[in-house]
PDB file of N, CA and C in Angstrom:
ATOM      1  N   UNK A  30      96.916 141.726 191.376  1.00  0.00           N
ATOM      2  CA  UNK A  30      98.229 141.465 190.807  1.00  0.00           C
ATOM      3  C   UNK A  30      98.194 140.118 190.110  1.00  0.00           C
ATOM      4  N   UNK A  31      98.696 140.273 188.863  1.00  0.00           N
ATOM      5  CA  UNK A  31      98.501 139.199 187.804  1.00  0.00           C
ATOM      6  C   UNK A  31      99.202 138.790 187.361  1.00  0.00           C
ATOM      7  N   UNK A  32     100.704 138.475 187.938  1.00  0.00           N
ATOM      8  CA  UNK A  32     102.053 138.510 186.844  1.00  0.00           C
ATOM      9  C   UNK A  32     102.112 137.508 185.388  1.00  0.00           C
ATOM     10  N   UNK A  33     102.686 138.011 184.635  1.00  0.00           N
ATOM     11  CA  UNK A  33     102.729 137.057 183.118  1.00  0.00           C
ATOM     12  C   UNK A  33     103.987 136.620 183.108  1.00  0.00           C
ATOM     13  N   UNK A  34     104.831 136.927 183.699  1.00  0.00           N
ATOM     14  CA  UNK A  34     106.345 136.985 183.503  1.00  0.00           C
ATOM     15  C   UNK A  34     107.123 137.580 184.162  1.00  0.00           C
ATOM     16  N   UNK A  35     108.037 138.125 184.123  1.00  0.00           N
ATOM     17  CA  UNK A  35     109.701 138.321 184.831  1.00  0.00           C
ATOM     18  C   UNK A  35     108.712 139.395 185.649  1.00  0.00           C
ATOM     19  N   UNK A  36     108.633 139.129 187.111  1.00  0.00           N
ATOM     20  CA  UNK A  36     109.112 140.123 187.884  1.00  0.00           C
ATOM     21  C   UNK A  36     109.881 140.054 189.560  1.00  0.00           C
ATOM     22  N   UNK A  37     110.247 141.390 189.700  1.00  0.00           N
ATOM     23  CA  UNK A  37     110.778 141.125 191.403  1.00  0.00           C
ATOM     24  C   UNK A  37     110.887 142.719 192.282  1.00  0.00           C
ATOM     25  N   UNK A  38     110.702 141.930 193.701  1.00  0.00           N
ATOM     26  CA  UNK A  38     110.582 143.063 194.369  1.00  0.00           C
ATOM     27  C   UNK A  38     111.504 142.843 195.152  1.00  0.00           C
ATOM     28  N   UNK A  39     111.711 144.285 195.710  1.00  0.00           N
ATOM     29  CA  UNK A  39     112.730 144.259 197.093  1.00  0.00           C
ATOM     30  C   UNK A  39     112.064 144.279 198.153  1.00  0.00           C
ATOM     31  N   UNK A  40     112.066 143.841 199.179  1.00  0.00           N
ATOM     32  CA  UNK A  40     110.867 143.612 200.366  1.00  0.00           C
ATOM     33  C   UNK A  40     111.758 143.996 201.460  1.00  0.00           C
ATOM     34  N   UNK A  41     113.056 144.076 201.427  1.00  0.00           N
ATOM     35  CA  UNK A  41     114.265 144.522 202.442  1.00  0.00           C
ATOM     36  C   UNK A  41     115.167 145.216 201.932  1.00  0.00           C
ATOM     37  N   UNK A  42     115.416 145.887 203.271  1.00  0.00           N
ATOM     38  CA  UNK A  42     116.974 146.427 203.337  1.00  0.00           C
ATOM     39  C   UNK A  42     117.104 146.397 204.324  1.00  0.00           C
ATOM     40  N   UNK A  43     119.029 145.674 204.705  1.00  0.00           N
ATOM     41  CA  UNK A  43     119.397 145.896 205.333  1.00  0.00           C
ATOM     42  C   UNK A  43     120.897 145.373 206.032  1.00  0.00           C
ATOM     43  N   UNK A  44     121.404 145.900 206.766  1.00  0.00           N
ATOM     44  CA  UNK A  44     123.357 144.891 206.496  1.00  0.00           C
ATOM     45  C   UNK A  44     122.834 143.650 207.247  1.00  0.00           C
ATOM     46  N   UNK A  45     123.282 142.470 206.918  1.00  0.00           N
ATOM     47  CA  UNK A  45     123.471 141.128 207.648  1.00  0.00           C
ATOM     48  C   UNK A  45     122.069 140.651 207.661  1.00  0.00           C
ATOM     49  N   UNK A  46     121.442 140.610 206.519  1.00  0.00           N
ATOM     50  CA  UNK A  46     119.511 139.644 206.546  1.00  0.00           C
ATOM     51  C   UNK A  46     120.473 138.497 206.442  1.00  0.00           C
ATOM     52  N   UNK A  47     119.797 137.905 207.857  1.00  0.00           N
ATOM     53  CA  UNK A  47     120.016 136.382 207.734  1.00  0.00           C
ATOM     54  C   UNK A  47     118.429 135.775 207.577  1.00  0.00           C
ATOM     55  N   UNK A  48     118.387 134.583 208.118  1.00  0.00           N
ATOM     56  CA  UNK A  48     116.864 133.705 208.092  1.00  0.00           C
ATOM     57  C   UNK A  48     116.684 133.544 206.950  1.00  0.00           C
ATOM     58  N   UNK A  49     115.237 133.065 206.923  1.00  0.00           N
ATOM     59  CA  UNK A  49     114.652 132.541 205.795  1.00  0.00           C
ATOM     60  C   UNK A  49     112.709 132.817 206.385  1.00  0.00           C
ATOM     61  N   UNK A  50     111.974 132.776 205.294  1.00  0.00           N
ATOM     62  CA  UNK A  50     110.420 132.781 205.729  1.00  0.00           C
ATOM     63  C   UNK A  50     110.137 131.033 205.541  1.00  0.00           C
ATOM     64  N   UNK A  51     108.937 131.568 206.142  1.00  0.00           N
ATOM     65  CA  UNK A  51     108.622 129.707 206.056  1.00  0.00           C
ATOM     66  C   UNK A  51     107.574 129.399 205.372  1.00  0.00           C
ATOM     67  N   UNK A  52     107.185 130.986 204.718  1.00  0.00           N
ATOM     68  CA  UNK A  52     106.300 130.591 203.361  1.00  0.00           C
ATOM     69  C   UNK A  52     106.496 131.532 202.822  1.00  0.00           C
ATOM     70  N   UNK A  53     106.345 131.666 201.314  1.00  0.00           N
ATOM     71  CA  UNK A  53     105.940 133.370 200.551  1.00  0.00           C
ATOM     72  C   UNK A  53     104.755 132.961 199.785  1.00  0.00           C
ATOM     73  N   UNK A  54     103.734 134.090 199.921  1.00  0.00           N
ATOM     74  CA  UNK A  54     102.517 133.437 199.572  1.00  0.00           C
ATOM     75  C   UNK A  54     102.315 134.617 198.404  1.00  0.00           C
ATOM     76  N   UNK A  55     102.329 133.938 196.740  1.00  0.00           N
ATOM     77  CA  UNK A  55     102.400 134.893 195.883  1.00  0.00           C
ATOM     78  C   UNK A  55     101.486 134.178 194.983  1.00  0.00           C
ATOM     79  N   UNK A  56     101.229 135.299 193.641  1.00  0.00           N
ATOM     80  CA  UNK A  56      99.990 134.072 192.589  1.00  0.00           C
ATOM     81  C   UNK A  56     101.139 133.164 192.256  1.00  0.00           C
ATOM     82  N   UNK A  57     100.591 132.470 191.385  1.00  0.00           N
ATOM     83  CA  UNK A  57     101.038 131.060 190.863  1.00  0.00           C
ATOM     84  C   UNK A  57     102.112 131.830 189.479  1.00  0.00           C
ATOM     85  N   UNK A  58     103.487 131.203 189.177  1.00  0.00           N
ATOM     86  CA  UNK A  58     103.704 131.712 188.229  1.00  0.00           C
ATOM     87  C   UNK A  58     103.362 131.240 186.729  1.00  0.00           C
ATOM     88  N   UNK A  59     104.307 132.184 186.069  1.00  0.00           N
ATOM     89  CA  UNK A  59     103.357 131.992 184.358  1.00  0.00           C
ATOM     90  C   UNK A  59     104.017 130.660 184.067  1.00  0.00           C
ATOM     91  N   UNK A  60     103.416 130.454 183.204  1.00  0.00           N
ATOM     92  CA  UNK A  60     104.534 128.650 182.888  1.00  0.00           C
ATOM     93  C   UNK A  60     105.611 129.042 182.093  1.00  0.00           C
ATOM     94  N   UNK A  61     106.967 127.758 182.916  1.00  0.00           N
ATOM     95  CA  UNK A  61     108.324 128.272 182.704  1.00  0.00           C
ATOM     96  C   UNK A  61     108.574 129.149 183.621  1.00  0.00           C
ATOM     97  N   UNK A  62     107.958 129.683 184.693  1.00  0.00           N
ATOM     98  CA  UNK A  62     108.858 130.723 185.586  1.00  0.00           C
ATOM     99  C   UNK A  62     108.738 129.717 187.039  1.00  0.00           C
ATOM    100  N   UNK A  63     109.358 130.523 188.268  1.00  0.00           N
ATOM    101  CA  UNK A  63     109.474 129.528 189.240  1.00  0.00           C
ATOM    102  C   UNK A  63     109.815 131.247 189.991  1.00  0.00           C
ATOM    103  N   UNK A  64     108.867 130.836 191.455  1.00  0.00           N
ATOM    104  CA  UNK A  64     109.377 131.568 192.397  1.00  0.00           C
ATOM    105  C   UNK A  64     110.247 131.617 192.863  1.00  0.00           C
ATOM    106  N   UNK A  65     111.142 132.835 193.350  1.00  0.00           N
ATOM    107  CA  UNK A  65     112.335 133.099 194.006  1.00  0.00           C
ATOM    108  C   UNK A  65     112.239 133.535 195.259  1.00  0.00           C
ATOM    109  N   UNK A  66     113.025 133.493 196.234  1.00  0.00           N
ATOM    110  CA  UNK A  66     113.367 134.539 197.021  1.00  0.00           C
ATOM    111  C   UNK A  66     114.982 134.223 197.387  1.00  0.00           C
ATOM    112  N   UNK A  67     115.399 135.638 196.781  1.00  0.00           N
ATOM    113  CA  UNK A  67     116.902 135.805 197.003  1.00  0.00           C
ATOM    114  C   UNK A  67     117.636 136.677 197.852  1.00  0.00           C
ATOM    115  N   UNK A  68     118.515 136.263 199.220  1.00  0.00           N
ATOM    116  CA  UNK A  68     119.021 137.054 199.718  1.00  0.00           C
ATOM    117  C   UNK A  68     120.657 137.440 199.217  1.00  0.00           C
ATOM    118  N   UNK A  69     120.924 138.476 199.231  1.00  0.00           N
ATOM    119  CA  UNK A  69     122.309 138.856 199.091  1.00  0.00           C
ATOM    120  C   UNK A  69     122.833 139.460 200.122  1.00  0.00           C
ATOM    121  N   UNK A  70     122.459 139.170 201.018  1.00  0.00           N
ATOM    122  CA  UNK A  70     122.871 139.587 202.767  1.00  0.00           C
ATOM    123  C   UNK A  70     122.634 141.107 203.365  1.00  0.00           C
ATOM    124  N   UNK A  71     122.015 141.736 202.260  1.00  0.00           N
ATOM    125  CA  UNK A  71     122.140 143.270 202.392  1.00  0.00           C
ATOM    126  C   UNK A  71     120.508 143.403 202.316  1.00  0.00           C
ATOM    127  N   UNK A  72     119.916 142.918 201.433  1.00  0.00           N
ATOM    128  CA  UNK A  72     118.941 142.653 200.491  1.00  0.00           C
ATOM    129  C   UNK A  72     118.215 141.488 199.844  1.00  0.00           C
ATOM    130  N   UNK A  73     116.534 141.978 200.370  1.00  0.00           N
ATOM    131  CA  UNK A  73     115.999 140.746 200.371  1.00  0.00           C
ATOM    132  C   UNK A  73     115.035 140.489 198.909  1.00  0.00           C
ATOM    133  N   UNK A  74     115.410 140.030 198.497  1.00  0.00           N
ATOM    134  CA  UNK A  74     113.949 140.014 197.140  1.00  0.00           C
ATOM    135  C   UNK A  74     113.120 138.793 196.949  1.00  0.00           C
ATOM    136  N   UNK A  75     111.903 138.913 196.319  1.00  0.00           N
ATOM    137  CA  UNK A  75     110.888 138.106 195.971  1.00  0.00           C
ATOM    138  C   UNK A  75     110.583 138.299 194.406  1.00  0.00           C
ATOM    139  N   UNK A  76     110.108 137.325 193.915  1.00  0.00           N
ATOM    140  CA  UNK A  76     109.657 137.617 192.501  1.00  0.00           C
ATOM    141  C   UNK A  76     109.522 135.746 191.827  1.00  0.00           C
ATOM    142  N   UNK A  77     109.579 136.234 190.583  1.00  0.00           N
ATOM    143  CA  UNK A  77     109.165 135.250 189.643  1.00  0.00           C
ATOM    144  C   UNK A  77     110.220 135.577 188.482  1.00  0.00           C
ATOM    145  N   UNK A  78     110.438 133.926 187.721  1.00  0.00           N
ATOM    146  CA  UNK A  78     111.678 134.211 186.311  1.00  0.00           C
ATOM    147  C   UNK A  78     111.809 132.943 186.224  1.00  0.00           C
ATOM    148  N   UNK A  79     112.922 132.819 185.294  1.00  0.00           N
ATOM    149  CA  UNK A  79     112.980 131.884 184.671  1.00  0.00           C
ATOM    150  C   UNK A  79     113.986 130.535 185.488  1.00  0.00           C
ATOM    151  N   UNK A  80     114.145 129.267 185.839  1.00  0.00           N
ATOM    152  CA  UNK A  80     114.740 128.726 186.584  1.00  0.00           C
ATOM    153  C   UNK A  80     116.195 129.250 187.049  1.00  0.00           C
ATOM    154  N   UNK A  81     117.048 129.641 185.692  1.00  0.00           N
ATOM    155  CA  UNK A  81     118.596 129.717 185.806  1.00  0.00           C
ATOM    156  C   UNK A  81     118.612 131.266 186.507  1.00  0.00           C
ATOM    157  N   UNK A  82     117.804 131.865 186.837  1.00  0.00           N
ATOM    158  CA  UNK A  82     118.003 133.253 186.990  1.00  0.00           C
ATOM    159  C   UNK A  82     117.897 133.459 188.464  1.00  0.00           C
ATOM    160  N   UNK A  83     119.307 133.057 188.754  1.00  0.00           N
ATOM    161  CA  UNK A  83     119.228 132.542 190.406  1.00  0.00           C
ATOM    162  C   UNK A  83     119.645 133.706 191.408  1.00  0.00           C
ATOM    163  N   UNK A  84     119.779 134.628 190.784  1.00  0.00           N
ATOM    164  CA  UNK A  84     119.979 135.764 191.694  1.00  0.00           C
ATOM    165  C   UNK A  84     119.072 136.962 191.410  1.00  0.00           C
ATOM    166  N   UNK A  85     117.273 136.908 190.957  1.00  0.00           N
ATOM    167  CA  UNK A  85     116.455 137.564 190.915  1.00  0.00           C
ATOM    168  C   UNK A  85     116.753 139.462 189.714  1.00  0.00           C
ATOM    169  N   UNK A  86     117.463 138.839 188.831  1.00  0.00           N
ATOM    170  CA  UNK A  86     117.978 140.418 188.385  1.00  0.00           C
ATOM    171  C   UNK A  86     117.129 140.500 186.920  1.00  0.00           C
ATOM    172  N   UNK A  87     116.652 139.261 186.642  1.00  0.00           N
ATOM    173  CA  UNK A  87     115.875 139.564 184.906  1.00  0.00           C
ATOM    174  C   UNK A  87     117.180 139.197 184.356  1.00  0.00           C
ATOM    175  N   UNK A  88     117.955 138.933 184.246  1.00  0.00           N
ATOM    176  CA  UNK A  88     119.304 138.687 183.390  1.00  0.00           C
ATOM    177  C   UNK A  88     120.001 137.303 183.726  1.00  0.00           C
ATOM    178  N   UNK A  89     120.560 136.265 182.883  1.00  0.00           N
ATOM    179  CA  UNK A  89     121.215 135.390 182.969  1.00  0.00           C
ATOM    180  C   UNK A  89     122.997 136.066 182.634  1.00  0.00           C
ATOM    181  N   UNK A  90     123.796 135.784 183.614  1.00  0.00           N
ATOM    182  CA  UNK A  90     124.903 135.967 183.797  1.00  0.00           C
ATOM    183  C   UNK A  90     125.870 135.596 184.318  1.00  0.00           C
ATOM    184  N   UNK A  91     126.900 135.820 184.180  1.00  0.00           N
ATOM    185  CA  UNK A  91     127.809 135.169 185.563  1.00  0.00           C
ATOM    186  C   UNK A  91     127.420 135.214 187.064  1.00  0.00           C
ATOM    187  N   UNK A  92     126.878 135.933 187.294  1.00  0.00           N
ATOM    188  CA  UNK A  92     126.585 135.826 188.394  1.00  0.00           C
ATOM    189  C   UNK A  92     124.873 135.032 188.902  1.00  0.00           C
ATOM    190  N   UNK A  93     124.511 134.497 187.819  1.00  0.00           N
ATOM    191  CA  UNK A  93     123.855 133.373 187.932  1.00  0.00           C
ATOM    192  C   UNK A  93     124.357 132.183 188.278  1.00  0.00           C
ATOM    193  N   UNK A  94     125.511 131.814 187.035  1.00  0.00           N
ATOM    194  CA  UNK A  94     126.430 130.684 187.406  1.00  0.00           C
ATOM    195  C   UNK A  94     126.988 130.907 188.798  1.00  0.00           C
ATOM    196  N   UNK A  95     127.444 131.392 189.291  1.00  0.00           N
ATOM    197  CA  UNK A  95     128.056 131.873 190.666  1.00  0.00           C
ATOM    198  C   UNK A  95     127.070 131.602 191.784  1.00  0.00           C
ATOM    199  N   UNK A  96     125.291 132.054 191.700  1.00  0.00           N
ATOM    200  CA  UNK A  96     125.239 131.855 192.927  1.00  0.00           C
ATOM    201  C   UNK A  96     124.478 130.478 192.405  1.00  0.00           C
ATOM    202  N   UNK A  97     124.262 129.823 191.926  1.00  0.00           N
ATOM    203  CA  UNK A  97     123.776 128.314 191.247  1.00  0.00           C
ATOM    204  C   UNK A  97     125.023 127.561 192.092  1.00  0.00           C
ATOM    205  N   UNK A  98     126.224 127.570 191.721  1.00  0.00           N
ATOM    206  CA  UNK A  98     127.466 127.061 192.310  1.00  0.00           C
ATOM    207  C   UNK A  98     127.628 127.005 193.544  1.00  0.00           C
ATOM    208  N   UNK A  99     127.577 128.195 194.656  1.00  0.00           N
ATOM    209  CA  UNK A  99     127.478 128.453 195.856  1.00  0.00           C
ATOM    210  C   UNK A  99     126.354 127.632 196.723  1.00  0.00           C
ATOM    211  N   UNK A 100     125.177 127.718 195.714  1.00  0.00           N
ATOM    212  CA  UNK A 100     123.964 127.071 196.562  1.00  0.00           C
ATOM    213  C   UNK A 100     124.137 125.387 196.275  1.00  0.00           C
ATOM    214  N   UNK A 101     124.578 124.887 195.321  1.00  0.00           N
ATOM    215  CA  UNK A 101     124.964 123.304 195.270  1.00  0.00           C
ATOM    216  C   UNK A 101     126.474 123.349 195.994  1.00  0.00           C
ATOM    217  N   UNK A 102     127.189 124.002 196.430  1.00  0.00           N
ATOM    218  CA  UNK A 102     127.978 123.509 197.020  1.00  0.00           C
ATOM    219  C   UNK A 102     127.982 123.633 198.482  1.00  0.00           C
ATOM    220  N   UNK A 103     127.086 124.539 198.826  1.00  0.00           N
ATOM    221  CA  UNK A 103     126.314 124.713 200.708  1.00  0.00           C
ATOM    222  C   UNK A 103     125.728 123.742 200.666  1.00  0.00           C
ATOM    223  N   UNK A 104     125.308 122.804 199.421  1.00  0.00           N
ATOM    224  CA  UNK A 104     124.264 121.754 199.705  1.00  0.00           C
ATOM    225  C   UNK A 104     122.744 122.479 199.938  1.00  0.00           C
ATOM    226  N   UNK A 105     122.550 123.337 199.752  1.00  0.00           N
ATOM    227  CA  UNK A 105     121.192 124.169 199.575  1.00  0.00           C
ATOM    228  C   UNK A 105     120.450 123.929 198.826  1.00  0.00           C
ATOM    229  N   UNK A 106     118.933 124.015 198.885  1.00  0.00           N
ATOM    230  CA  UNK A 106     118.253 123.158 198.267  1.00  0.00           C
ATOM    231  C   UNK A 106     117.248 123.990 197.420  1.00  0.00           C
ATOM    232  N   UNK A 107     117.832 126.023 197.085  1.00  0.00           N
ATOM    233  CA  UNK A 107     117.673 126.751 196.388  1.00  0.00           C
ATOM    234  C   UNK A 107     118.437 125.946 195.329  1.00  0.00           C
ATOM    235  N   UNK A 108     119.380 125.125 195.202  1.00  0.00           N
ATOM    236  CA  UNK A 108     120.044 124.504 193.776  1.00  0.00           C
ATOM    237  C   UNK A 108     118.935 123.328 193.239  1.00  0.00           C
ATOM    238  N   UNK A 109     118.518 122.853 194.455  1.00  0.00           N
ATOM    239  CA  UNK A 109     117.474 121.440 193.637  1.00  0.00           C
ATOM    240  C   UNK A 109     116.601 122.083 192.257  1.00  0.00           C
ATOM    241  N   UNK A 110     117.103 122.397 192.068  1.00  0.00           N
ATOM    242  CA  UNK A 110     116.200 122.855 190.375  1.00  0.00           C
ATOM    243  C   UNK A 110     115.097 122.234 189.503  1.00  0.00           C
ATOM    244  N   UNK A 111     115.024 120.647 190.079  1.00  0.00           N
ATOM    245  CA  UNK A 111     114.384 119.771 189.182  1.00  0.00           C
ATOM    246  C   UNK A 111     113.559 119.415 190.413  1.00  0.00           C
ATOM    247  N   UNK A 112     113.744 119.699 192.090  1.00  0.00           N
ATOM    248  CA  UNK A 112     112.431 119.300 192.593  1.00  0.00           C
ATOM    249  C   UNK A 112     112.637 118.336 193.210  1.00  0.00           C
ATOM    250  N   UNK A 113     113.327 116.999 193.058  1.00  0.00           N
ATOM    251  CA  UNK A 113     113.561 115.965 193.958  1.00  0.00           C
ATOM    252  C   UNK A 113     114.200 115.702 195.221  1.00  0.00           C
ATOM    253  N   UNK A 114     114.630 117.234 195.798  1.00  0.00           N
ATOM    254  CA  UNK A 114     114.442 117.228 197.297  1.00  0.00           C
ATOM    255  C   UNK A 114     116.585 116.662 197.400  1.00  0.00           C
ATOM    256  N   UNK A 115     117.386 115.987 195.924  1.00  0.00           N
ATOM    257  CA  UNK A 115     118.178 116.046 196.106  1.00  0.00           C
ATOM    258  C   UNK A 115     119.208 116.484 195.066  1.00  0.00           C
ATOM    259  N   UNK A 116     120.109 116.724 195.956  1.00  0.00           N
ATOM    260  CA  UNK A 116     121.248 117.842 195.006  1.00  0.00           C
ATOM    261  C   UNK A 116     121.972 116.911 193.677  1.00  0.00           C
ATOM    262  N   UNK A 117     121.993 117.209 192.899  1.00  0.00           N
ATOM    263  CA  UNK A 117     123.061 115.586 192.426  1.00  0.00           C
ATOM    264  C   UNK A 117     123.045 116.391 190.641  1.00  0.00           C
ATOM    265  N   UNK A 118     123.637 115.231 189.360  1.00  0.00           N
ATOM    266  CA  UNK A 118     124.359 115.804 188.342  1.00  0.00           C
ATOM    267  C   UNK A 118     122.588 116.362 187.556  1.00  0.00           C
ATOM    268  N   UNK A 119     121.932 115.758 187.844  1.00  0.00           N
ATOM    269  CA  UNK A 119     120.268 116.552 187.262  1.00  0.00           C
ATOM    270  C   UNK A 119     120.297 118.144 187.964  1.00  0.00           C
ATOM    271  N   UNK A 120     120.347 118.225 189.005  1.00  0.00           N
ATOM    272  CA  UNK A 120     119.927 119.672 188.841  1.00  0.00           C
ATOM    273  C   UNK A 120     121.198 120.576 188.777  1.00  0.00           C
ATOM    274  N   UNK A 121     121.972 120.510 188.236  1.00  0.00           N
ATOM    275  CA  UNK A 121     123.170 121.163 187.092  1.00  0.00           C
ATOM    276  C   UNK A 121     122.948 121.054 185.567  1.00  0.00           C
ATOM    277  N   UNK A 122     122.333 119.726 185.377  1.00  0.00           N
ATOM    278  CA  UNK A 122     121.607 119.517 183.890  1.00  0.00           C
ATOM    279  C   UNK A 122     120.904 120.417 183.659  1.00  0.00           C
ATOM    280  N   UNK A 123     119.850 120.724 184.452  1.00  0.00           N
ATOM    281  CA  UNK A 123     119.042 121.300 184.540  1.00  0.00           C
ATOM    282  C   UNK A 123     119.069 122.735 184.795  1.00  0.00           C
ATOM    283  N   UNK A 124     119.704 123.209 185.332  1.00  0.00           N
ATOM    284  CA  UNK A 124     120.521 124.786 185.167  1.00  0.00           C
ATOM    285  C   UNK A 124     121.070 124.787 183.822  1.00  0.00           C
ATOM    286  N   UNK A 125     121.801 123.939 183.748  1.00  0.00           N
ATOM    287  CA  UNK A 125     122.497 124.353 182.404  1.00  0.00           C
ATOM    288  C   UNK A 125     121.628 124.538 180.819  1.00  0.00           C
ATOM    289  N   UNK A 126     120.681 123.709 181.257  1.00  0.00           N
ATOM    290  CA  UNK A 126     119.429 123.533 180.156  1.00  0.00           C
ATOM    291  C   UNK A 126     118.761 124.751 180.032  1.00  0.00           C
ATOM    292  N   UNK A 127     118.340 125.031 181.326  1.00  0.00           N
ATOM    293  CA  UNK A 127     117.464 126.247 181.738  1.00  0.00           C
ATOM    294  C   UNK A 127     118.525 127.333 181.525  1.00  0.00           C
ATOM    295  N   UNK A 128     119.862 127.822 181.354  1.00  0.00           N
ATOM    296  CA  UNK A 128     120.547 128.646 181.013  1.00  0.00           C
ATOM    297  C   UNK A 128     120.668 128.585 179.801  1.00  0.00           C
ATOM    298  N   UNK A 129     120.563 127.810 178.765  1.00  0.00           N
ATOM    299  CA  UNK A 129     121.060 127.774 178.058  1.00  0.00           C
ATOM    300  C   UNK A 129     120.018 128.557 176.632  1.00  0.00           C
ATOM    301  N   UNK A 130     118.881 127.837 177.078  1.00  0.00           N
ATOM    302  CA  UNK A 130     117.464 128.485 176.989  1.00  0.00           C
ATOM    303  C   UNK A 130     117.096 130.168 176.641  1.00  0.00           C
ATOM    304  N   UNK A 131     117.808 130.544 178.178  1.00  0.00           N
ATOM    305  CA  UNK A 131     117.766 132.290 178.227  1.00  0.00           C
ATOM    306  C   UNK A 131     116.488 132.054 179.118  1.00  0.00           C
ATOM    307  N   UNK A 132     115.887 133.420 179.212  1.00  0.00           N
ATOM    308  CA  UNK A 132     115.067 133.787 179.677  1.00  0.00           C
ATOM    309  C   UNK A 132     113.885 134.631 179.326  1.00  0.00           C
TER     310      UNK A 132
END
């Protein structure tokens, strides 16, 4: 497995996935993409895309902005976008850059 670009898998199902892994061990992505793993409480996915594409679907949308918002306002550190371990007006810059972009 060789990815070049956008992909994702579903690795779960099921009502109420809580936790988190404490590693996902995948190739390296293509440059410009960034590993994911996104839960939506039902459903677990893994994959690769583009930074702003925060809910693993291949598509920038509202519901990118939405869960980008949710995860900087849990203070979650799925929002650190730029890497420095803290939440602050860069990694919203940086979503917004990376949205703005596309995918």
């Amino acid at each position: 497995f060789a990815p070049t670009g956008f992909w994702a898998r579903k690795i779960m199902e099921g009502n109420g996935i809580t936790g988190k892994f404490d590693a996902v061990v995948v190739p390296a992505p293509a440059a410009g993409f960034v590993t994911r793993v996104y839960n939506d409480g039902n459903n677990l996915f893994v994959g690769q895309t583009c930074p702003s594409d925060t809910n693993l679907d291949g598509a920038l949308n509202f519901f990118d902005v939405s869960v980008f918002l949710s995860n900087y306002n849990a203070g979650s550190l799925a929002a650190d976008l730029n890497g420095d371990g803290v939440l602050n007006f860069f990694d919203v810059s940086t979503f917004l850059s990376s949205y703005n972009m596309g995918c």
